[in-house]
Short mmCIF file of the C-alpha atoms (twelve columns), coordinates in Angstrom:
data_MODEL
# 
_entry.id   MODEL 
# 
loop_
_atom_site.group_PDB 
_atom_site.id 
_atom_site.type_symbol 
_atom_site.label_atom_id 
_atom_site.label_alt_id 
_atom_site.label_comp_id 
_atom_site.label_asym_id 
_atom_site.label_seq_id 
_atom_site.Cartn_x 
_atom_site.Cartn_y 
_atom_site.Cartn_z 
_atom_site.pdbx_PDB_model_num 
ATOM 1   C CA . UNK A 1   46.879 25.861 36.923 1 
ATOM 2   C CA . UNK A 2   48.468 26.096 40.348 1 
ATOM 3   C CA . UNK A 3   52.067 25.007 41.205 1 
ATOM 4   C CA . UNK A 4   53.008 24.432 44.991 1 
ATOM 5   C CA . UNK A 5   56.561 23.931 45.983 1 
ATOM 6   C CA . UNK A 6   57.912 22.185 49.360 1 
ATOM 7   C CA . UNK A 7   61.118 20.838 50.853 1 
ATOM 8   C CA . UNK A 8   63.123 23.944 51.191 1 
ATOM 9   C CA . UNK A 9   64.822 24.607 54.526 1 
ATOM 10  C CA . UNK A 10  68.315 25.047 56.213 1 
ATOM 11  C CA . UNK A 11  70.975 22.537 55.354 1 
ATOM 12  C CA . UNK A 12  74.887 22.552 56.199 1 
ATOM 13  C CA . UNK A 13  77.216 22.540 53.206 1 
ATOM 14  C CA . UNK A 14  77.613 19.221 51.958 1 
ATOM 15  C CA . UNK A 15  74.230 18.068 52.907 1 
ATOM 16  C CA . UNK A 16  71.124 17.252 50.789 1 
ATOM 17  C CA . UNK A 17  67.552 18.407 50.203 1 
ATOM 18  C CA . UNK A 18  64.646 17.342 47.914 1 
ATOM 19  C CA . UNK A 19  62.417 19.638 46.514 1 
ATOM 20  C CA . UNK A 20  59.046 18.987 45.285 1 
ATOM 21  C CA . UNK A 21  56.411 20.681 43.169 1 
ATOM 22  C CA . UNK A 22  52.933 19.771 42.615 1 
ATOM 23  C CA . UNK A 23  51.034 21.001 39.862 1 
ATOM 24  C CA . UNK A 24  47.133 21.144 39.839 1 
ATOM 25  C CA . UNK A 25  44.349 22.248 37.419 1 
ATOM 26  C CA . UNK A 26  43.954 21.605 33.727 1 
ATOM 27  C CA . UNK A 27  47.447 20.445 32.347 1 
ATOM 28  C CA . UNK A 28  48.225 19.765 28.895 1 
ATOM 29  C CA . UNK A 29  49.906 16.446 28.830 1 
ATOM 30  C CA . UNK A 30  53.050 17.753 26.844 1 
ATOM 31  C CA . UNK A 31  54.660 20.056 28.928 1 
ATOM 32  C CA . UNK A 32  58.194 21.229 30.464 1 
ATOM 33  C CA . UNK A 33  58.749 21.460 33.961 1 
ATOM 34  C CA . UNK A 34  61.660 23.326 35.389 1 
ATOM 35  C CA . UNK A 35  63.375 24.511 38.501 1 
ATOM 36  C CA . UNK A 36  64.818 28.021 38.804 1 
ATOM 37  C CA . UNK A 37  66.494 29.925 41.617 1 
ATOM 38  C CA . UNK A 38  66.752 33.593 42.523 1 
ATOM 39  C CA . UNK A 39  69.111 35.225 44.956 1 
ATOM 40  C CA . UNK A 40  67.782 38.764 46.233 1 
ATOM 41  C CA . UNK A 41  69.141 41.411 43.694 1 
ATOM 42  C CA . UNK A 42  69.926 38.958 41.104 1 
ATOM 43  C CA . UNK A 43  68.048 37.509 38.051 1 
ATOM 44  C CA . UNK A 44  66.276 34.188 38.275 1 
ATOM 45  C CA . UNK A 45  68.383 31.614 36.836 1 
ATOM 46  C CA . UNK A 46  67.295 28.145 35.508 1 
ATOM 47  C CA . UNK A 47  68.869 25.116 37.474 1 
ATOM 48  C CA . UNK A 48  67.275 22.340 35.788 1 
ATOM 49  C CA . UNK A 49  64.634 21.396 33.185 1 
ATOM 50  C CA . UNK A 50  62.690 18.180 32.121 1 
ATOM 51  C CA . UNK A 51  60.600 17.566 29.256 1 
ATOM 52  C CA . UNK A 52  57.456 15.540 28.984 1 
ATOM 53  C CA . UNK A 53  59.698 12.664 27.494 1 
ATOM 54  C CA . UNK A 54  61.873 13.202 30.608 1 
ATOM 55  C CA . UNK A 55  64.950 14.285 28.518 1 
ATOM 56  C CA . UNK A 56  66.919 16.861 31.142 1 
ATOM 57  C CA . UNK A 57  69.089 19.688 31.129 1 
ATOM 58  C CA . UNK A 58  71.125 21.314 34.022 1 
ATOM 59  C CA . UNK A 59  72.937 24.602 34.616 1 
ATOM 60  C CA . UNK A 60  76.768 23.922 34.679 1 
ATOM 61  C CA . UNK A 61  76.855 24.989 38.413 1 
ATOM 62  C CA . UNK A 62  74.748 22.025 39.488 1 
ATOM 63  C CA . UNK A 63  75.717 19.288 37.076 1 
ATOM 64  C CA . UNK A 64  76.758 16.331 39.075 1 
ATOM 65  C CA . UNK A 65  75.040 17.288 42.248 1 
ATOM 66  C CA . UNK A 66  71.418 18.094 41.348 1 
ATOM 67  C CA . UNK A 67  68.798 15.603 39.708 1 
ATOM 68  C CA . UNK A 68  65.513 16.738 38.289 1 
ATOM 69  C CA . UNK A 69  62.764 14.016 37.879 1 
ATOM 70  C CA . UNK A 70  59.062 13.859 37.354 1 
ATOM 71  C CA . UNK A 71  56.197 11.745 38.084 1 
ATOM 72  C CA . UNK A 72  53.407 12.560 35.668 1 
ATOM 73  C CA . UNK A 73  50.723 10.510 37.454 1 
ATOM 74  C CA . UNK A 74  51.197 12.648 40.414 1 
ATOM 75  C CA . UNK A 75  51.812 15.890 38.374 1 
ATOM 76  C CA . UNK A 76  54.931 16.341 40.509 1 
ATOM 77  C CA . UNK A 77  58.503 17.625 39.565 1 
ATOM 78  C CA . UNK A 78  61.410 16.902 42.032 1 
ATOM 79  C CA . UNK A 79  64.854 18.401 42.384 1 
ATOM 80  C CA . UNK A 80  67.174 16.231 44.561 1 
ATOM 81  C CA . UNK A 81  70.091 18.409 45.634 1 
ATOM 82  C CA . UNK A 82  73.283 16.836 47.065 1 
ATOM 83  C CA . UNK A 83  76.730 18.226 47.999 1 
ATOM 84  C CA . UNK A 84  74.948 21.522 48.594 1 
ATOM 85  C CA . UNK A 85  77.166 24.442 48.723 1 
ATOM 86  C CA . UNK A 86  76.555 27.851 50.336 1 
ATOM 87  C CA . UNK A 87  76.353 29.551 46.825 1 
ATOM 88  C CA . UNK A 88  73.257 27.392 46.271 1 
ATOM 89  C CA . UNK A 89  71.382 29.473 48.723 1 
ATOM 90  C CA . UNK A 90  68.422 31.087 46.891 1 
ATOM 91  C CA . UNK A 91  64.665 30.865 46.554 1 
ATOM 92  C CA . UNK A 92  63.650 27.919 44.422 1 
ATOM 93  C CA . UNK A 93  60.882 28.073 41.995 1 
ATOM 94  C CA . UNK A 94  59.201 25.505 39.734 1 
ATOM 95  C CA . UNK A 95  57.784 26.459 36.484 1 
ATOM 96  C CA . UNK A 96  55.404 24.575 34.209 1 
ATOM 97  C CA . UNK A 97  55.551 25.528 30.518 1 
ATOM 98  C CA . UNK A 98  52.902 24.513 27.923 1 
ATOM 99  C CA . UNK A 99  53.372 24.944 24.185 1 
ATOM 100 C CA . UNK A 100 50.457 24.927 21.755 1 
ATOM 101 C CA . UNK A 101 52.656 25.814 18.640 1 
ATOM 102 C CA . UNK A 102 52.748 29.165 16.974 1 
ATOM 103 C CA . UNK A 103 49.207 29.666 16.565 1 
ATOM 104 C CA . UNK A 104 48.125 29.184 20.032 1 
ATOM 105 C CA . UNK A 105 51.293 30.262 21.777 1 
ATOM 106 C CA . UNK A 106 52.998 29.172 25.013 1 
ATOM 107 C CA . UNK A 107 51.745 29.575 28.583 1 
ATOM 108 C CA . UNK A 108 53.940 29.550 31.623 1 
ATOM 109 C CA . UNK A 109 52.939 29.203 35.350 1 
ATOM 110 C CA . UNK A 110 55.040 29.624 38.361 1 
ATOM 111 C CA . UNK A 111 55.126 28.421 41.931 1 
ATOM 112 C CA . UNK A 112 55.318 30.811 44.898 1 
ATOM 113 C CA . UNK A 113 59.139 29.556 45.670 1 
ATOM 114 C CA . UNK A 114 60.824 27.693 48.505 1 
ATOM 115 C CA . UNK A 115 63.726 28.992 50.328 1 
ATOM 116 C CA . UNK A 116 66.795 26.907 50.448 1 
ATOM 117 C CA . UNK A 117 69.576 28.179 52.993 1 
ATOM 118 C CA . UNK A 118 73.077 26.353 53.084 1 
ATOM 119 C CA . UNK A 119 75.117 27.284 55.863 1 
ATOM 120 C CA . UNK A 120 79.131 26.892 55.945 1 
# 
């Protein structure tokens, strides 16, 4: 499984960006997709997550500003980021998680990351 993110870049505070992550390879139909972000020297943090049934959850810091969605036919997950703030500056990673139960375990795949920079 390979994940490729795109859509990062430089944007002014208050602006918007839309990140995309395309998954390829053998993917179990029941999976969870998520966006994480990481600032140099800090731990990677969960930003948003979406299940195969499209239920979603968000970090408190992005609620009301970010929206995660998925297109199962295209094996793609999106992160629409609005009202961006300088503190949103980070490398954003997508993650695919497949769970095969307690017997077969859980598999995680990560993308290479895309840099989002929000200027004052």
